[in-house]
mmCIF file of C-alpha atoms in Angstrom:
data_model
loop_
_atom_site.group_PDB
_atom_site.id
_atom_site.type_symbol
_atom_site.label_atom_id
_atom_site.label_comp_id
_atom_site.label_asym_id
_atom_site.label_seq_id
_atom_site.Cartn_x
_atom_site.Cartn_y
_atom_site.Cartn_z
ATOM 1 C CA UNK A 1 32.519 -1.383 -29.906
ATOM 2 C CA UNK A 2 32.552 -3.126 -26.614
ATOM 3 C CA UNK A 3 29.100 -3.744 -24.752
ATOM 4 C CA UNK A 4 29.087 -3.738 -21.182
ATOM 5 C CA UNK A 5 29.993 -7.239 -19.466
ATOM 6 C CA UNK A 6 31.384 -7.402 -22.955
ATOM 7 C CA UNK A 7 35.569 -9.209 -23.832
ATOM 8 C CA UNK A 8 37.316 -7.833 -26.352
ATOM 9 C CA UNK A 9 38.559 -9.872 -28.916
ATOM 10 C CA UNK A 10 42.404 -8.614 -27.430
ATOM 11 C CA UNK A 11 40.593 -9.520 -23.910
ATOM 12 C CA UNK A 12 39.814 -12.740 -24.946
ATOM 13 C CA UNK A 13 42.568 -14.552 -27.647
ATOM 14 C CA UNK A 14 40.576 -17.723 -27.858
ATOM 15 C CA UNK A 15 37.063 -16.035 -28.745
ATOM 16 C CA UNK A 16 36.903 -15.134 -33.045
ATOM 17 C CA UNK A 17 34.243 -13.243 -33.677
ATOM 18 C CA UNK A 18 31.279 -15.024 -35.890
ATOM 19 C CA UNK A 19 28.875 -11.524 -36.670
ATOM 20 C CA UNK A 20 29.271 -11.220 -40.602
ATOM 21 C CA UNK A 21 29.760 -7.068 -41.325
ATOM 22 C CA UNK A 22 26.532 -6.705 -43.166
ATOM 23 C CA UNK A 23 23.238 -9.022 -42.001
ATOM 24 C CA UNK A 24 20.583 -10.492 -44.487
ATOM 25 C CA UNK A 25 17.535 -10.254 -41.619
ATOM 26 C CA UNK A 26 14.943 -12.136 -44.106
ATOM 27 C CA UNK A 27 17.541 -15.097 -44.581
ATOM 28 C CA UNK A 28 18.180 -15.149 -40.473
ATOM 29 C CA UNK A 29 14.707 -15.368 -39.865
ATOM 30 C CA UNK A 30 14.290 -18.133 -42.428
ATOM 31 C CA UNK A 31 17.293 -19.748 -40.666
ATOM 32 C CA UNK A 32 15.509 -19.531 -37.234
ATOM 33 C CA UNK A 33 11.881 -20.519 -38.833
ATOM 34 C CA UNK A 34 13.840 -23.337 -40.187
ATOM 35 C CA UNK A 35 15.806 -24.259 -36.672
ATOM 36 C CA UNK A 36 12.759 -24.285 -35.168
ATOM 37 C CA UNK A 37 10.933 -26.661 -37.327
ATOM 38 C CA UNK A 38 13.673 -29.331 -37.482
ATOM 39 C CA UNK A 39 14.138 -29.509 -33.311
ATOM 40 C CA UNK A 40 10.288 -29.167 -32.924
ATOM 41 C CA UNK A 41 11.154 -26.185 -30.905
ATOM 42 C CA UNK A 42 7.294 -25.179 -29.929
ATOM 43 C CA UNK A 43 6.277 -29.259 -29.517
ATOM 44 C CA UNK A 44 8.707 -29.862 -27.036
ATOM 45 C CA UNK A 45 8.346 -26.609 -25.321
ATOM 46 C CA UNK A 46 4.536 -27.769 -24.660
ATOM 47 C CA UNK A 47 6.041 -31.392 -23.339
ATOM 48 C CA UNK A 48 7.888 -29.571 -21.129
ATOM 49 C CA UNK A 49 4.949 -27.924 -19.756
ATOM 50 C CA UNK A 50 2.765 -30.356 -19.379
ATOM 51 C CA UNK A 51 1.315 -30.707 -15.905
ATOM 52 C CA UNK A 52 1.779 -26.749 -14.908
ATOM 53 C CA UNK A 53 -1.086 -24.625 -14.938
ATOM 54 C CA UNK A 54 -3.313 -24.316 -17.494
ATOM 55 C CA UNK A 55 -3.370 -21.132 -19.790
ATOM 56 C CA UNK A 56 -6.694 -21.481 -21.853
ATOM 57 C CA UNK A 57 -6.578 -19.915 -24.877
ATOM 58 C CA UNK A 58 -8.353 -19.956 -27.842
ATOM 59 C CA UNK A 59 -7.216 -18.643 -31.312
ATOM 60 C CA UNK A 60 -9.645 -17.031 -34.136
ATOM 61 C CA UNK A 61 -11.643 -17.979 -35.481
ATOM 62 C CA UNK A 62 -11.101 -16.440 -38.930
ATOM 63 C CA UNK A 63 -12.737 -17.376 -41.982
ATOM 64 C CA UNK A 64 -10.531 -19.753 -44.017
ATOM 65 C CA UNK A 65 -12.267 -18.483 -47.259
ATOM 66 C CA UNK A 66 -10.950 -15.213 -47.511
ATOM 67 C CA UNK A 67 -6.790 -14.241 -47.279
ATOM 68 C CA UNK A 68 -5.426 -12.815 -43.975
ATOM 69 C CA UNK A 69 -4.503 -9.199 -44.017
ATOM 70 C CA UNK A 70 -2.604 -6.594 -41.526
ATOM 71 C CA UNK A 71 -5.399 -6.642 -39.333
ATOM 72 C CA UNK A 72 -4.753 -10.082 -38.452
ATOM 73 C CA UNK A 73 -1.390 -10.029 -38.488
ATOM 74 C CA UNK A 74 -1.671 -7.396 -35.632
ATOM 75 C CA UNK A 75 -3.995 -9.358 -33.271
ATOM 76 C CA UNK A 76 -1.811 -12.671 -34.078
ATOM 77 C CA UNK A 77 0.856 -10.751 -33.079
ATOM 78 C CA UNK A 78 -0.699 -9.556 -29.658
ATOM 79 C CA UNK A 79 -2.171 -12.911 -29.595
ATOM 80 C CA UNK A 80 1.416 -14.278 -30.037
ATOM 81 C CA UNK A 81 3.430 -12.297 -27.166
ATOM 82 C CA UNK A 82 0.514 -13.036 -24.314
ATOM 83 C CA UNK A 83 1.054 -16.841 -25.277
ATOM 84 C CA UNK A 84 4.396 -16.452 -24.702
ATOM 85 C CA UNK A 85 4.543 -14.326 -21.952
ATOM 86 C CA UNK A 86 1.911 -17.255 -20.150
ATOM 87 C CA UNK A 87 4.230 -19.689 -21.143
ATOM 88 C CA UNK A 88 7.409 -18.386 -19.609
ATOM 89 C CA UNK A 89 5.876 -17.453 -16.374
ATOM 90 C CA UNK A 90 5.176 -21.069 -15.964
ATOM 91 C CA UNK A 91 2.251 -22.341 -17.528
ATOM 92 C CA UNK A 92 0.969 -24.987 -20.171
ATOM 93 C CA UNK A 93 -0.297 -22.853 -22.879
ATOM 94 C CA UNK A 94 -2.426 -24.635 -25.850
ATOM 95 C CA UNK A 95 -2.683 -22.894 -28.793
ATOM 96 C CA UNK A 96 -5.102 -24.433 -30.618
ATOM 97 C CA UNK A 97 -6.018 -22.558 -34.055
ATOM 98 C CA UNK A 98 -9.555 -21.821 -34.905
ATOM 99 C CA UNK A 99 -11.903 -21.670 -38.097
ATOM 100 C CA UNK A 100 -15.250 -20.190 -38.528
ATOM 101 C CA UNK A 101 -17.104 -22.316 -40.805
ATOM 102 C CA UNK A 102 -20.232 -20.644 -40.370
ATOM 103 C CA UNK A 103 -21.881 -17.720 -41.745
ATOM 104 C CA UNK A 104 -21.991 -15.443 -45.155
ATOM 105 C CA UNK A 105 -18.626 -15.049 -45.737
ATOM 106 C CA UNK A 106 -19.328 -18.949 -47.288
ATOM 107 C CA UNK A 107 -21.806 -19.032 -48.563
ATOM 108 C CA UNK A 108 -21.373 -16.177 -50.651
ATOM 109 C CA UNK A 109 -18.068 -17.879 -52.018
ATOM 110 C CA UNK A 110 -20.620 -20.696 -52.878
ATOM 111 C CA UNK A 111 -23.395 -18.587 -54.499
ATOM 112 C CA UNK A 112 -20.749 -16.918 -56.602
ATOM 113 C CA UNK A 113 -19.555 -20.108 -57.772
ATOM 114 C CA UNK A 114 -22.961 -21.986 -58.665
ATOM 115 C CA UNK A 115 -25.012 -19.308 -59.515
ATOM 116 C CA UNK A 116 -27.178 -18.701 -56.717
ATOM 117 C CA UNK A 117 -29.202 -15.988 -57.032
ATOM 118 C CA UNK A 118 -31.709 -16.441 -53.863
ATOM 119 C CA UNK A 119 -33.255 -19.016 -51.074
ATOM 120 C CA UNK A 120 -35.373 -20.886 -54.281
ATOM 121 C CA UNK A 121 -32.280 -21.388 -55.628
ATOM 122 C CA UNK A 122 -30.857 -23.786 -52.669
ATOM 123 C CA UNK A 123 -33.994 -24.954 -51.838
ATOM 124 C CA UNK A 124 -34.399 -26.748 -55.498
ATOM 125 C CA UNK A 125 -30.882 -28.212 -55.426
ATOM 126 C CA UNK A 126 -31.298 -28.799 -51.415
ATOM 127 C CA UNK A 127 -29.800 -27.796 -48.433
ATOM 128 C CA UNK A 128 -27.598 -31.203 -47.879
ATOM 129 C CA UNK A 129 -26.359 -30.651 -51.220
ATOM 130 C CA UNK A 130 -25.814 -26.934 -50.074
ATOM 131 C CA UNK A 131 -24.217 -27.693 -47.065
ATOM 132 C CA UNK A 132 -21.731 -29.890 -48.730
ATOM 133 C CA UNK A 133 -20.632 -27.355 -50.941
ATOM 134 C CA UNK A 134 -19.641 -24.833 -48.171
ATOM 135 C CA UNK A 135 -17.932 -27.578 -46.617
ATOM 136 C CA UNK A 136 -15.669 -28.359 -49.688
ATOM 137 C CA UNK A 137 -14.613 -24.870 -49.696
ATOM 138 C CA UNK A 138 -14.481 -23.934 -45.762
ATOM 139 C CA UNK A 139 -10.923 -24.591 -45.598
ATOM 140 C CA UNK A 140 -9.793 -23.203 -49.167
ATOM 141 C CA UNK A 141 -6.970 -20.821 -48.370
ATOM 142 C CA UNK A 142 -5.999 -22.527 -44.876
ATOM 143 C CA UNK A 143 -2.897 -23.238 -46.384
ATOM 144 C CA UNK A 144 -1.876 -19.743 -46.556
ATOM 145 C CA UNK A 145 -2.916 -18.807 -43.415
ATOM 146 C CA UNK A 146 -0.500 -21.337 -41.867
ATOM 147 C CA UNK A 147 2.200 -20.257 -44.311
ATOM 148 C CA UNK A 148 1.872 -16.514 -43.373
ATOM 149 C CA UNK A 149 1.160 -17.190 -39.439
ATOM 150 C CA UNK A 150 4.398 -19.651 -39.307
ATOM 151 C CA UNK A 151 6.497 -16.910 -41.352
ATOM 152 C CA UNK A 152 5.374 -14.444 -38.840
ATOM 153 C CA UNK A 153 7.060 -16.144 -36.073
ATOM 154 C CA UNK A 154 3.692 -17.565 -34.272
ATOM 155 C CA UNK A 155 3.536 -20.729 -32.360
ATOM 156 C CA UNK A 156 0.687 -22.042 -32.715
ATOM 157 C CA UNK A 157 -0.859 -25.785 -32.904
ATOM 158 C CA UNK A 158 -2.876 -26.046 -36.872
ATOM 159 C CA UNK A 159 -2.747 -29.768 -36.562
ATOM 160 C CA UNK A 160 -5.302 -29.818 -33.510
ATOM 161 C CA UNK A 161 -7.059 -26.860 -34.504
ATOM 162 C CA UNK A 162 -10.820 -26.703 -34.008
ATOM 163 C CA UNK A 163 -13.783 -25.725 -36.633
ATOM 164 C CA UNK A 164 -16.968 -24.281 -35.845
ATOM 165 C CA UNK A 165 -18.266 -26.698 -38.170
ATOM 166 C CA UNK A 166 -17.619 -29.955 -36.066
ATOM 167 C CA UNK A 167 -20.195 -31.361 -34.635
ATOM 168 C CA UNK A 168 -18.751 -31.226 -30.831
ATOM 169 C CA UNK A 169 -18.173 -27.843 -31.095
ATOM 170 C CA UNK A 170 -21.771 -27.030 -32.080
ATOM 171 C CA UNK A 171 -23.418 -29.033 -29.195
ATOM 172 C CA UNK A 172 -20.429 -27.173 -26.913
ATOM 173 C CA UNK A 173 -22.077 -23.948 -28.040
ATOM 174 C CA UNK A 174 -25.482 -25.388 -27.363
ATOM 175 C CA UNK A 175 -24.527 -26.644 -23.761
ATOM 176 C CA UNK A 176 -23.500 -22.719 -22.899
ATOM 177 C CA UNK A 177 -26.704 -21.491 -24.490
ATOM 178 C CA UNK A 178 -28.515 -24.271 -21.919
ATOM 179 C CA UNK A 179 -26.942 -22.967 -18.892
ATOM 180 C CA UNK A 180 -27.415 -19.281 -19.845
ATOM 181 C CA UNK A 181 -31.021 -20.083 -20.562
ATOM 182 C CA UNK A 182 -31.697 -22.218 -17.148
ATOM 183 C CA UNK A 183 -30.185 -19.237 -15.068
ATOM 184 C CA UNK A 184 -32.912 -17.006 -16.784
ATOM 185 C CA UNK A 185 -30.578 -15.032 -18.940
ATOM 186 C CA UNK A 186 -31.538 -15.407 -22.047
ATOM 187 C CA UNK A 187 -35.010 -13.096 -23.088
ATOM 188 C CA UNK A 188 -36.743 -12.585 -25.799
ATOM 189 C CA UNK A 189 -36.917 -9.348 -27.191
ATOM 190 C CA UNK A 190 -37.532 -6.888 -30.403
ATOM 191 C CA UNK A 191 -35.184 -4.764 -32.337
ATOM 192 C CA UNK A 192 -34.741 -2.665 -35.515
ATOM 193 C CA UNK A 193 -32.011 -4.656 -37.777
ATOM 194 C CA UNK A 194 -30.822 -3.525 -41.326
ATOM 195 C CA UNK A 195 -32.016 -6.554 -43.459
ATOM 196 C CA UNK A 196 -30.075 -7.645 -46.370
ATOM 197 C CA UNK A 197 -32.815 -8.744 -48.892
ATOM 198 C CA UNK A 198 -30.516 -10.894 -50.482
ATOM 199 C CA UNK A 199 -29.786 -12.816 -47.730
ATOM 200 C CA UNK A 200 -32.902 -13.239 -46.079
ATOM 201 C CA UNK A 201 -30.787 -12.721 -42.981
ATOM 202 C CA UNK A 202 -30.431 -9.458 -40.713
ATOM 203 C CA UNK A 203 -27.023 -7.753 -41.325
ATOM 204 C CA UNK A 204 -24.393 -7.699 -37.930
ATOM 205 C CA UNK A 205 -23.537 -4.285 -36.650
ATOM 206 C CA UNK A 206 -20.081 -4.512 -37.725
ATOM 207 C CA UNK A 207 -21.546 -5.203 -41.368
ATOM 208 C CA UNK A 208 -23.920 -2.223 -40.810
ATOM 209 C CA UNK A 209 -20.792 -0.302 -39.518
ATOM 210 C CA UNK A 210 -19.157 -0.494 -42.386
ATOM 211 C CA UNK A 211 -20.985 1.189 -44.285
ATOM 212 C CA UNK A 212 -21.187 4.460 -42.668
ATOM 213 C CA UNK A 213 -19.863 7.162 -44.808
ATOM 214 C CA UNK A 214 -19.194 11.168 -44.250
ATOM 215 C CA UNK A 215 -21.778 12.367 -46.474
ATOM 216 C CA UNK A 216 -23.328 16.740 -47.310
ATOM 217 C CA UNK A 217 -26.443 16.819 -45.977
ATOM 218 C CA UNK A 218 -28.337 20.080 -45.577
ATOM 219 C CA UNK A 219 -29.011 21.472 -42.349
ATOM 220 C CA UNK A 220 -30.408 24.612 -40.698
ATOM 221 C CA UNK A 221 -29.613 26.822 -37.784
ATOM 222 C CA UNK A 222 -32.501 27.838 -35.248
ATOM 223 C CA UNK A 223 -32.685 30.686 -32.613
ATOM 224 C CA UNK A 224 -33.983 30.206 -29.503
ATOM 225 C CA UNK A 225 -34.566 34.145 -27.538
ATOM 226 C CA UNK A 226 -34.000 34.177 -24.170
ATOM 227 C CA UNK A 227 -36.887 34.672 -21.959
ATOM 228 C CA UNK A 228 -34.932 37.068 -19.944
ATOM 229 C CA UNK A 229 -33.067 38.592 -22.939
ATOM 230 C CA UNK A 230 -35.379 38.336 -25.949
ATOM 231 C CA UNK A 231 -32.850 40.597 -27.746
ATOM 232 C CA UNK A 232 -30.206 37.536 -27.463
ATOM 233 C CA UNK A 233 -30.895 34.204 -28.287
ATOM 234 C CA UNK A 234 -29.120 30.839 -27.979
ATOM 235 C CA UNK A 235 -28.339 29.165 -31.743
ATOM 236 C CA UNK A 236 -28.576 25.014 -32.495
ATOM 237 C CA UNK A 237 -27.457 23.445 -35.251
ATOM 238 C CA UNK A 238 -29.746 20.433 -37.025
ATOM 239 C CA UNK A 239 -30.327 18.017 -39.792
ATOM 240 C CA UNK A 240 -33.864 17.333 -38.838
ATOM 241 C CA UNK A 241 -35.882 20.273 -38.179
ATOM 242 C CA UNK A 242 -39.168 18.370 -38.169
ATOM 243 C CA UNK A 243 -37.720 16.747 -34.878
ATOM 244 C CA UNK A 244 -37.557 20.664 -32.846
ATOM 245 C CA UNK A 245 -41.793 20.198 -32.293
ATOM 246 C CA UNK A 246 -40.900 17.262 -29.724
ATOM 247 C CA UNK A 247 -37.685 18.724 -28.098
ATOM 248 C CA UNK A 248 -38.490 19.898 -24.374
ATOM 249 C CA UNK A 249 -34.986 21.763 -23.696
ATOM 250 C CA UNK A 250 -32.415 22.988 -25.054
ATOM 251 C CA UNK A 251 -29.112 21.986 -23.907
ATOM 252 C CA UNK A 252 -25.613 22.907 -22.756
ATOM 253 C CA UNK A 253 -22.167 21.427 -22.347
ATOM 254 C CA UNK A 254 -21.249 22.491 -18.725
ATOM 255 C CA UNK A 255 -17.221 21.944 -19.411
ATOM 256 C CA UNK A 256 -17.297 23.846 -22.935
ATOM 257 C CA UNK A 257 -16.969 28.103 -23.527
ATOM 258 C CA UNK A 258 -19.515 29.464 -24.846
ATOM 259 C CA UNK A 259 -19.619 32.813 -26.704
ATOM 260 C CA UNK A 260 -22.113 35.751 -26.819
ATOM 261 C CA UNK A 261 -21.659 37.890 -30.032
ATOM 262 C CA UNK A 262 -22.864 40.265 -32.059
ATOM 263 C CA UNK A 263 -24.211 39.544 -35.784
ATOM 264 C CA UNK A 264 -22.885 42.436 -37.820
ATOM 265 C CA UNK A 265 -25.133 41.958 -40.824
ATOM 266 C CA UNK A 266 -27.970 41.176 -38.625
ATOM 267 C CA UNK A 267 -27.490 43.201 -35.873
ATOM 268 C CA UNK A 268 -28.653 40.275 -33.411
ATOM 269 C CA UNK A 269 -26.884 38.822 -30.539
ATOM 270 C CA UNK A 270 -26.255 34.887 -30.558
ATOM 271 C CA UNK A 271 -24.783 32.446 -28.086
ATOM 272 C CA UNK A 272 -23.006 29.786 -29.545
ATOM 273 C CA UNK A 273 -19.872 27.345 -28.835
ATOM 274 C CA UNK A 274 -16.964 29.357 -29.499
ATOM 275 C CA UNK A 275 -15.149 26.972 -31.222
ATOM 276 C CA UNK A 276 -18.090 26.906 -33.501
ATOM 277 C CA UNK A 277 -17.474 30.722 -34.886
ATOM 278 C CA UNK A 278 -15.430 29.230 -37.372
ATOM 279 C CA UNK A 279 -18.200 27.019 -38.881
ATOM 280 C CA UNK A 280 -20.853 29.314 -38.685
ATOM 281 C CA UNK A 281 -18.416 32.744 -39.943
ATOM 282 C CA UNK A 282 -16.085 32.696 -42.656
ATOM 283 C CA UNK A 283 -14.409 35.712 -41.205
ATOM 284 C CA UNK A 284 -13.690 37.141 -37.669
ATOM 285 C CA UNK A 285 -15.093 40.440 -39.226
ATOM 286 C CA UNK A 286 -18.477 39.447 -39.245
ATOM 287 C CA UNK A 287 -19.117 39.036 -35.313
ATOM 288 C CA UNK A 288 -17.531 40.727 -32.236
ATOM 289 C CA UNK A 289 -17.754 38.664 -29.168
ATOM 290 C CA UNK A 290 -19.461 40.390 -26.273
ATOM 291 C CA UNK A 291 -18.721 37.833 -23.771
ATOM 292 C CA UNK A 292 -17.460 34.507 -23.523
#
């Protein structure tokens, strides 16, 4: 098959064909991975650049202590084509990888390894000592990462890559917190935190989010009569009744359809969300809707 703009091997006597019948994609990509390493393919393509406009771009941080997973080869991927993309449109594009050094994803490596049970337990072989520990294992699996992020087809600079541990990049972080704080944006303030015991630390909301689970809980329906049809009321579902002493209103979803029916068993009229019938009626034959 001929594609368009395409000679024939007839067409064209002096061309011979080099596509092998069947293709071994893992081995070509290992070929390419392997081309581009020995011409320095993404070094030079950043001396080339040099002098354009500036793309700023920052990569990560992940934590080196833990192995990357599909999540991150997703964003590295995004992270990967918008490089590019910068790159070819004209631009000098650093892409500088990033570590976070900081945090409980370290230090619980560390308290699994010694021991630790608690804050007594780092303050009696002291913080330095502490400190020094999390820093001999910051960087534990960051030979992996670069392993899986270069098989992956990234370009990205791990010889120039930054750590939220360095000193510089602490007192960058500081500088920003300055500015913020001389503008008058920075306040002081209160707020309810799920606290981790453990830790003696307040948990993040994406630590907090993940544990958020589907769970049975009881709950009751209440009726509400209509002042100008006591005969009908309106229904609500809710898990905390001891809340319905506070509530002032009772409210409705202008853009949803709302049903009026009658209970057969009860012989009472309710108006509820139609596509609630379902929930609240295991069968169509215990209702008939009066109006919708």
């Amino acid at each position: 098959m001929v594609g368009m703009g395409q000679l024939s091997d007839a067409e064209n006597p002096g061309y011979k064909s080099q596509m092998p019948a069947l293709v071994d994609i893992p081995e070509e990509e290992i070929k390419v991975l392997s081309f581009w390493e020995s011409h320095k393919t993404f070094k030079t393509s950043l001396k080339h650049s040099i002098g354009k406009r500036r793309f700023t771009f920052y990569d990560g941080p992940p934590f080196a202590t833990g192995l990357p997973h599909y999540g991150h080869l997703l964003a590295g991927t995004i992270k990967d084509i918008v490089t590019r993309y910068a790159h070819q449109r004209g631009h000098h594009v650093e892409r500088r990888f990033g570590w976070d050094c900081h945090g409980l994803p370290v230090e619980y490596e560390v308290d699994k390894e010694l021991g630790i049970t608690g804050p007594h337990d780092v303050e009696k072989m002291g913080i330095a000592c502490y400190n020094d520990k999390c820093r001999a294992i910051v960087m534990r699996y960051s030979s992996q990462w670069e392993r899986v992020a270069n098989r992956l087809g990234r370009w990205i600079d791990f010889e120039n890559d930054y750590r939220t541990m360095y000193p510089w990049f602490m007192e960058s972080v500081w500088w920003v917190f300055k500015q913020l704080f001389d503008k008058g944006l920075v306040y002081r303030g209160l707020k309810v935190m799920p606290f981790s015991t453990a830790c003696s630390t307040p948990l993040s909301n994406f630590e907090a989010g993940q544990n958020y689970k589907d769970v049975q809980d009881p709950a009751i329906i209440v009726s509400f009569p209509l002042d100008s049809d006591p005969e009908t009321s309106m229904i609500a579902w809710t898990t905390t009744p001891w809340t319905l002493i506070s509530n002032l209103a009772l409210c409705m979803h202008p853009d949803k359809v709302y049903a009026k029916i009658l209970d057969i068993s009860k012989n009472q009229r309710f108006i509820l969300l139609k596509a609630r019938l379902a929930s609240l009626y295991k069968q169509e034959s215990e209702y008939k809707i009066l109006d919708t």
